[in-house]
C-alpha cells in the first residue's frame, strides 16, 4: 500500500482567538485598542489603550452608570483621578464640566499620552502629574474635592490607604468612585470614614459610589 502523508495544516487558514474589547483570550485579559469619551464637551473623542500589564480602562457602560449617578453635570467640581491610566475617568469628568481635574499616573509613557490627549482637547481644566497618585491625594486640602476617582490595580495593596485619604479629601457633599475586584461593605468602609451610596457589578469589576459617614450623596 502506498503511504500518503496527511496534508500539512495551513497556519493562515487556522482560526485564531480574537481579542475583543476588554475580553479574555486564553488566560490574558486583552484591553481594547481604544475607548471613547461617552458624553459632554469631548464626546466621541478617542483615547488610545496600549496593551500594558494591569491597564484596565473603565468600560463604557460603567462610566455611563457612574455619570448618571452623579447627575451628568459636574460644573465647577474639583476632582482627582488617582490612578489615571488612559484618563477615561478624569477626561470624562472634565467633559462634563468639572473646573479642575488632576490626573495622576506613574507610568511615564501613559503620563505622556495623557498630556498628548490634554493638548489635543485643549483641556485647560486638566492637570497631568506623573508620579504616585496616593501621595498627590494626601497633599489635597481636607474637604476640598467634590469627586475622587479610584481605580487601583486590582493586585495592589493600596485600597485601604487610598480610601482613607479619599475620605479626608472630599467635602460634606463630595463622593468617591471606587472600582475593585470585590464588593466593599459598609462594615469595611466605616473605619475608613466612608459608606456605600450605590454599587454595581460588570463582569469581574465591582464599582461603588461612596459618601462620607453621616452624609447623603444625591
PDB file of C-alpha atoms in Angstrom:
ATOM      1  CA  UNK A   1       0.000   0.000   0.000  1.00  0.00           C
ATOM      2  CA  UNK A   2       1.315   3.389  -0.917  1.00  0.00           C
ATOM      3  CA  UNK A   3       1.725   5.734   2.025  1.00  0.00           C
ATOM      4  CA  UNK A   4       0.098   9.111   1.559  1.00  0.00           C
ATOM      5  CA  UNK A   5       1.171  11.685   4.142  1.00  0.00           C
ATOM      6  CA  UNK A   6      -1.527  13.746   5.805  1.00  0.00           C
ATOM      7  CA  UNK A   7      -1.766  17.277   4.424  1.00  0.00           C
ATOM      8  CA  UNK A   8       0.147  19.893   6.391  1.00  0.00           C
ATOM      9  CA  UNK A   9      -2.253  22.354   8.021  1.00  0.00           C
ATOM     10  CA  UNK A  10      -2.090  25.857   6.640  1.00  0.00           C
ATOM     11  CA  UNK A  11      -1.449  28.196   9.623  1.00  0.00           C
ATOM     12  CA  UNK A  12      -3.108  31.057   7.785  1.00  0.00           C
ATOM     13  CA  UNK A  13      -6.303  29.044   7.478  1.00  0.00           C
ATOM     14  CA  UNK A  14      -6.414  28.133  11.168  1.00  0.00           C
ATOM     15  CA  UNK A  15      -8.835  30.377  13.045  1.00  0.00           C
ATOM     16  CA  UNK A  16      -7.256  32.255  15.918  1.00  0.00           C
ATOM     17  CA  UNK A  17      -8.913  33.581  19.078  1.00  0.00           C
ATOM     18  CA  UNK A  18      -9.983  37.164  18.532  1.00  0.00           C
ATOM     19  CA  UNK A  19      -9.363  39.758  21.188  1.00  0.00           C
ATOM     20  CA  UNK A  20     -12.431  41.902  21.647  1.00  0.00           C
ATOM     21  CA  UNK A  21     -12.719  44.966  23.805  1.00  0.00           C
ATOM     22  CA  UNK A  22     -11.593  44.068  27.306  1.00  0.00           C
ATOM     23  CA  UNK A  23     -12.251  40.344  26.739  1.00  0.00           C
ATOM     24  CA  UNK A  24     -10.259  37.351  27.928  1.00  0.00           C
ATOM     25  CA  UNK A  25      -8.244  35.398  25.341  1.00  0.00           C
ATOM     26  CA  UNK A  26      -6.804  32.281  26.931  1.00  0.00           C
ATOM     27  CA  UNK A  27      -5.778  33.476  30.385  1.00  0.00           C
ATOM     28  CA  UNK A  28      -4.868  37.004  29.371  1.00  0.00           C
ATOM     29  CA  UNK A  29      -7.203  39.975  29.531  1.00  0.00           C
ATOM     30  CA  UNK A  30      -6.660  41.989  26.377  1.00  0.00           C
ATOM     31  CA  UNK A  31      -7.605  45.665  26.581  1.00  0.00           C
ATOM     32  CA  UNK A  32      -9.335  47.362  23.683  1.00  0.00           C
ATOM     33  CA  UNK A  33      -7.140  49.343  21.307  1.00  0.00           C
ATOM     34  CA  UNK A  34      -9.083  52.483  22.074  1.00  0.00           C
ATOM     35  CA  UNK A  35     -12.074  53.744  24.028  1.00  0.00           C
ATOM     36  CA  UNK A  36     -14.174  56.869  23.633  1.00  0.00           C
ATOM     37  CA  UNK A  37     -15.349  59.619  25.928  1.00  0.00           C
ATOM     38  CA  UNK A  38     -19.085  58.978  26.058  1.00  0.00           C
ATOM     39  CA  UNK A  39     -20.605  62.324  26.986  1.00  0.00           C
ATOM     40  CA  UNK A  40     -20.206  66.061  27.358  1.00  0.00           C
ATOM     41  CA  UNK A  41     -17.908  68.532  25.634  1.00  0.00           C
ATOM     42  CA  UNK A  42     -15.424  65.917  24.406  1.00  0.00           C
ATOM     43  CA  UNK A  43     -17.968  63.256  23.454  1.00  0.00           C
ATOM     44  CA  UNK A  44     -16.668  60.624  20.996  1.00  0.00           C
ATOM     45  CA  UNK A  45     -13.017  61.631  21.487  1.00  0.00           C
ATOM     46  CA  UNK A  46     -10.850  58.528  21.149  1.00  0.00           C
ATOM     47  CA  UNK A  47      -8.445  57.585  23.931  1.00  0.00           C
ATOM     48  CA  UNK A  48      -5.722  55.061  22.994  1.00  0.00           C
ATOM     49  CA  UNK A  49      -5.377  51.976  25.190  1.00  0.00           C
ATOM     50  CA  UNK A  50      -1.908  50.385  24.951  1.00  0.00           C
ATOM     51  CA  UNK A  51      -1.527  46.735  25.885  1.00  0.00           C
ATOM     52  CA  UNK A  52       0.147  47.176  29.260  1.00  0.00           C
ATOM     53  CA  UNK A  53       0.029  44.803  32.251  1.00  0.00           C
ATOM     54  CA  UNK A  54      -2.676  45.842  34.699  1.00  0.00           C
ATOM     55  CA  UNK A  55      -4.153  48.542  32.438  1.00  0.00           C
ATOM     56  CA  UNK A  56      -7.914  48.116  32.662  1.00  0.00           C
ATOM     57  CA  UNK A  57      -9.915  51.093  31.372  1.00  0.00           C
ATOM     58  CA  UNK A  58     -13.372  51.555  32.853  1.00  0.00           C
ATOM     59  CA  UNK A  59     -15.926  50.140  30.360  1.00  0.00           C
ATOM     60  CA  UNK A  60     -18.333  52.494  28.589  1.00  0.00           C
ATOM     61  CA  UNK A  61     -21.454  51.221  30.320  1.00  0.00           C
ATOM     62  CA  UNK A  62     -19.864  51.511  33.762  1.00  0.00           C
ATOM     63  CA  UNK A  63     -18.817  55.106  33.053  1.00  0.00           C
ATOM     64  CA  UNK A  64     -22.307  55.825  31.785  1.00  0.00           C
ATOM     65  CA  UNK A  65     -23.783  54.437  35.012  1.00  0.00           C
ATOM     66  CA  UNK A  66     -21.360  56.439  37.138  1.00  0.00           C
ATOM     67  CA  UNK A  67     -22.165  59.768  35.492  1.00  0.00           C
ATOM     68  CA  UNK A  68     -25.868  59.013  35.628  1.00  0.00           C
ATOM     69  CA  UNK A  69     -25.407  58.567  39.376  1.00  0.00           C
ATOM     70  CA  UNK A  70     -23.554  61.887  39.512  1.00  0.00           C
ATOM     71  CA  UNK A  71     -26.286  63.693  37.592  1.00  0.00           C
ATOM     72  CA  UNK A  72     -24.223  64.246  34.392  1.00  0.00           C
ATOM     73  CA  UNK A  73     -23.434  67.922  35.104  1.00  0.00           C
ATOM     74  CA  UNK A  74     -20.198  68.395  37.080  1.00  0.00           C
ATOM     75  CA  UNK A  75     -19.936  72.140  36.506  1.00  0.00           C
ATOM     76  CA  UNK A  76     -17.472  73.702  38.926  1.00  0.00           C
ATOM     77  CA  UNK A  77     -16.402  70.420  40.540  1.00  0.00           C
ATOM     78  CA  UNK A  78     -12.840  69.795  41.731  1.00  0.00           C
ATOM     79  CA  UNK A  79     -11.734  66.219  41.062  1.00  0.00           C
ATOM     80  CA  UNK A  80      -8.749  63.897  41.168  1.00  0.00           C
ATOM     81  CA  UNK A  81      -8.201  60.740  39.108  1.00  0.00           C
ATOM     82  CA  UNK A  82      -5.712  58.961  41.355  1.00  0.00           C
ATOM     83  CA  UNK A  83      -4.764  56.059  39.064  1.00  0.00           C
ATOM     84  CA  UNK A  84      -5.468  57.722  35.727  1.00  0.00           C
ATOM     85  CA  UNK A  85      -4.167  55.135  33.222  1.00  0.00           C
ATOM     86  CA  UNK A  86      -5.814  56.100  29.936  1.00  0.00           C
ATOM     87  CA  UNK A  87      -7.545  59.056  31.590  1.00  0.00           C
ATOM     88  CA  UNK A  88     -11.009  57.734  30.752  1.00  0.00           C
ATOM     89  CA  UNK A  89     -12.490  58.755  34.109  1.00  0.00           C
ATOM     90  CA  UNK A  90     -10.677  62.061  34.534  1.00  0.00           C
ATOM     91  CA  UNK A  91     -11.273  63.314  30.993  1.00  0.00           C
ATOM     92  CA  UNK A  92     -14.902  62.186  31.231  1.00  0.00           C
ATOM     93  CA  UNK A  93     -15.291  64.353  34.352  1.00  0.00           C
ATOM     94  CA  UNK A  94     -13.704  67.306  32.551  1.00  0.00           C
ATOM     95  CA  UNK A  95     -16.003  66.712  29.586  1.00  0.00           C
ATOM     96  CA  UNK A  96     -18.984  67.079  31.933  1.00  0.00           C
ATOM     97  CA  UNK A  97     -17.945  70.498  33.219  1.00  0.00           C
ATOM     98  CA  UNK A  98     -15.502  69.869  36.083  1.00  0.00           C
ATOM     99  CA  UNK A  99     -13.466  73.009  36.763  1.00  0.00           C
ATOM    100  CA  UNK A 100     -10.286  71.291  37.962  1.00  0.00           C
ATOM    101  CA  UNK A 101      -9.214  67.698  37.323  1.00  0.00           C
ATOM    102  CA  UNK A 102      -5.861  66.319  38.455  1.00  0.00           C
ATOM    103  CA  UNK A 103      -4.885  63.111  36.633  1.00  0.00           C
ATOM    104  CA  UNK A 104      -2.064  61.151  38.299  1.00  0.00           C
ATOM    105  CA  UNK A 105      -0.117  58.373  36.578  1.00  0.00           C
ATOM    106  CA  UNK A 106       3.203  56.719  37.463  1.00  0.00           C
ATOM    107  CA  UNK A 107       3.915  55.053  34.124  1.00  0.00           C
ATOM    108  CA  UNK A 108       5.972  57.531  32.041  1.00  0.00           C
ATOM    109  CA  UNK A 109       4.530  56.531  28.672  1.00  0.00           C
ATOM    110  CA  UNK A 110       0.942  56.711  29.951  1.00  0.00           C
ATOM    111  CA  UNK A 111       1.623  60.094  31.582  1.00  0.00           C
ATOM    112  CA  UNK A 112       2.979  61.360  28.252  1.00  0.00           C
ATOM    113  CA  UNK A 113      -0.114  60.001  26.495  1.00  0.00           C
ATOM    114  CA  UNK A 114      -2.325  61.869  28.979  1.00  0.00           C
ATOM    115  CA  UNK A 115      -0.501  65.114  28.186  1.00  0.00           C
ATOM    116  CA  UNK A 116      -0.941  64.469  24.462  1.00  0.00           C
ATOM    117  CA  UNK A 117      -4.695  63.976  24.888  1.00  0.00           C
ATOM    118  CA  UNK A 118      -4.933  67.059  27.110  1.00  0.00           C
ATOM    119  CA  UNK A 119      -3.202  69.163  24.449  1.00  0.00           C
ATOM    120  CA  UNK A 120      -5.422  67.756  21.700  1.00  0.00           C
ATOM    121  CA  UNK A 121      -8.560  68.589  23.675  1.00  0.00           C
ATOM    122  CA  UNK A 122      -7.189  71.960  24.866  1.00  0.00           C
ATOM    123  CA  UNK A 123      -8.432  70.826  28.263  1.00  0.00           C
ATOM    124  CA  UNK A 124      -7.010  73.609  30.433  1.00  0.00           C
ATOM    125  CA  UNK A 125      -9.057  72.401  33.407  1.00  0.00           C
ATOM    126  CA  UNK A 126      -6.949  69.213  33.492  1.00  0.00           C
ATOM    127  CA  UNK A 127      -3.548  68.877  35.147  1.00  0.00           C
ATOM    128  CA  UNK A 128      -1.342  65.858  34.495  1.00  0.00           C
ATOM    129  CA  UNK A 129       1.031  64.713  37.224  1.00  0.00           C
ATOM    130  CA  UNK A 130       3.482  61.896  36.687  1.00  0.00           C
ATOM    131  CA  UNK A 131       4.027  60.163  39.999  1.00  0.00           C
ATOM    132  CA  UNK A 132       2.367  58.462  42.938  1.00  0.00           C
ATOM    133  CA  UNK A 133      -1.356  59.201  42.955  1.00  0.00           C
ATOM    134  CA  UNK A 134      -1.774  58.346  46.634  1.00  0.00           C
ATOM    135  CA  UNK A 135       0.864  60.920  47.592  1.00  0.00           C
ATOM    136  CA  UNK A 136      -0.925  63.510  45.451  1.00  0.00           C
ATOM    137  CA  UNK A 137      -4.235  62.647  47.115  1.00  0.00           C
ATOM    138  CA  UNK A 138      -2.710  63.076  50.572  1.00  0.00           C
ATOM    139  CA  UNK A 139      -1.494  66.566  49.597  1.00  0.00           C
ATOM    140  CA  UNK A 140      -5.030  67.725  48.792  1.00  0.00           C
ATOM    141  CA  UNK A 141      -6.519  70.159  51.280  1.00  0.00           C
ATOM    142  CA  UNK A 142      -9.018  68.322  53.522  1.00  0.00           C
ATOM    143  CA  UNK A 143     -12.620  68.666  52.390  1.00  0.00           C
ATOM    144  CA  UNK A 144     -11.698  70.437  49.150  1.00  0.00           C
ATOM    145  CA  UNK A 145     -12.832  67.931  46.488  1.00  0.00           C
ATOM    146  CA  UNK A 146     -16.235  67.017  45.118  1.00  0.00           C
ATOM    147  CA  UNK A 147     -15.078  63.781  43.413  1.00  0.00           C
ATOM    148  CA  UNK A 148     -12.253  61.300  43.946  1.00  0.00           C
ATOM    149  CA  UNK A 149     -11.855  58.654  41.238  1.00  0.00           C
ATOM    150  CA  UNK A 150     -10.180  55.429  42.400  1.00  0.00           C
ATOM    151  CA  UNK A 151      -9.356  52.594  40.031  1.00  0.00           C
ATOM    152  CA  UNK A 152      -6.265  50.966  41.602  1.00  0.00           C
ATOM    153  CA  UNK A 153      -4.535  47.936  40.082  1.00  0.00           C
ATOM    154  CA  UNK A 154      -6.576  45.002  41.343  1.00  0.00           C
ATOM    155  CA  UNK A 155      -3.495  43.207  42.672  1.00  0.00           C
ATOM    156  CA  UNK A 156      -2.317  46.231  44.679  1.00  0.00           C
ATOM    157  CA  UNK A 157      -2.444  46.662  48.448  1.00  0.00           C
ATOM    158  CA  UNK A 158      -3.413  50.342  48.179  1.00  0.00           C
ATOM    159  CA  UNK A 159      -7.164  50.098  48.662  1.00  0.00           C
ATOM    160  CA  UNK A 160      -7.450  50.877  52.371  1.00  0.00           C
ATOM    161  CA  UNK A 161      -4.844  53.649  52.455  1.00  0.00           C
ATOM    162  CA  UNK A 162      -6.259  55.283  49.329  1.00  0.00           C
ATOM    163  CA  UNK A 163      -9.850  55.109  50.571  1.00  0.00           C
ATOM    164  CA  UNK A 164      -8.841  56.648  53.896  1.00  0.00           C
ATOM    165  CA  UNK A 165      -7.079  59.524  52.124  1.00  0.00           C
ATOM    166  CA  UNK A 166     -10.075  59.965  49.796  1.00  0.00           C
ATOM    167  CA  UNK A 167     -12.458  60.245  52.765  1.00  0.00           C
ATOM    168  CA  UNK A 168     -10.375  63.125  54.131  1.00  0.00           C
ATOM    169  CA  UNK A 169     -10.161  64.884  50.748  1.00  0.00           C
ATOM    170  CA  UNK A 170     -13.893  65.123  49.978  1.00  0.00           C
ATOM    171  CA  UNK A 171     -16.165  67.814  51.342  1.00  0.00           C
ATOM    172  CA  UNK A 172     -19.545  67.220  53.019  1.00  0.00           C
ATOM    173  CA  UNK A 173     -21.242  66.683  49.647  1.00  0.00           C
ATOM    174  CA  UNK A 174     -18.260  65.003  47.998  1.00  0.00           C
ATOM    175  CA  UNK A 175     -18.201  61.421  46.740  1.00  0.00           C
ATOM    176  CA  UNK A 176     -15.652  58.723  45.980  1.00  0.00           C
ATOM    177  CA  UNK A 177     -15.891  56.386  42.981  1.00  0.00           C
ATOM    178  CA  UNK A 178     -14.215  53.018  43.545  1.00  0.00           C
ATOM    179  CA  UNK A 179     -13.532  50.055  41.255  1.00  0.00           C
ATOM    180  CA  UNK A 180     -12.402  46.853  42.932  1.00  0.00           C
ATOM    181  CA  UNK A 181     -12.198  43.079  42.383  1.00  0.00           C
ATOM    182  CA  UNK A 182     -14.690  42.563  45.232  1.00  0.00           C
ATOM    183  CA  UNK A 183     -17.637  44.412  46.753  1.00  0.00           C
ATOM    184  CA  UNK A 184     -16.864  46.688  49.698  1.00  0.00           C
ATOM    185  CA  UNK A 185     -19.345  46.725  52.563  1.00  0.00           C
ATOM    186  CA  UNK A 186     -20.296  49.479  54.991  1.00  0.00           C
ATOM    187  CA  UNK A 187     -18.656  47.451  57.756  1.00  0.00           C
ATOM    188  CA  UNK A 188     -15.313  47.517  55.930  1.00  0.00           C
ATOM    189  CA  UNK A 189     -15.621  51.157  54.892  1.00  0.00           C
ATOM    190  CA  UNK A 190     -16.777  52.682  58.196  1.00  0.00           C
ATOM    191  CA  UNK A 191     -13.299  52.624  59.838  1.00  0.00           C
ATOM    192  CA  UNK A 192     -12.009  54.472  56.758  1.00  0.00           C
ATOM    193  CA  UNK A 193     -14.675  57.171  57.041  1.00  0.00           C
ATOM    194  CA  UNK A 194     -16.911  56.103  54.137  1.00  0.00           C
ATOM    195  CA  UNK A 195     -20.200  54.356  53.389  1.00  0.00           C
ATOM    196  CA  UNK A 196     -21.756  52.821  50.267  1.00  0.00           C
ATOM    197  CA  UNK A 197     -24.232  55.047  48.462  1.00  0.00           C
ATOM    198  CA  UNK A 198     -24.645  52.982  45.291  1.00  0.00           C
ATOM    199  CA  UNK A 199     -22.913  49.978  43.781  1.00  0.00           C
ATOM    200  CA  UNK A 200     -22.976  47.651  40.797  1.00  0.00           C
ATOM    201  CA  UNK A 201     -21.087  44.874  39.037  1.00  0.00           C
ATOM    202  CA  UNK A 202     -19.900  44.442  35.454  1.00  0.00           C
ATOM    203  CA  UNK A 203     -18.094  41.185  34.760  1.00  0.00           C
ATOM    204  CA  UNK A 204     -15.339  40.838  37.354  1.00  0.00           C
ATOM    205  CA  UNK A 205     -15.452  44.539  38.253  1.00  0.00           C
ATOM    206  CA  UNK A 206     -17.336  45.806  41.312  1.00  0.00           C
ATOM    207  CA  UNK A 207     -17.960  49.541  41.200  1.00  0.00           C
ATOM    208  CA  UNK A 208     -19.134  51.774  44.031  1.00  0.00           C
ATOM    209  CA  UNK A 209     -20.173  55.333  44.727  1.00  0.00           C
ATOM    210  CA  UNK A 210     -19.164  56.139  48.282  1.00  0.00           C
ATOM    211  CA  UNK A 211     -20.020  59.050  50.571  1.00  0.00           C
ATOM    212  CA  UNK A 212     -18.641  60.242  53.866  1.00  0.00           C
ATOM    213  CA  UNK A 213     -20.094  58.906  57.069  1.00  0.00           C
ATOM    214  CA  UNK A 214     -23.243  60.732  58.134  1.00  0.00           C
ATOM    215  CA  UNK A 215     -23.767  62.339  54.705  1.00  0.00           C
ATOM    216  CA  UNK A 216     -26.090  61.622  51.816  1.00  0.00           C
ATOM    217  CA  UNK A 217     -24.871  61.773  48.196  1.00  0.00           C
ATOM    218  CA  UNK A 218     -27.657  62.879  45.847  1.00  0.00           C
TER     219      UNK A 218
END
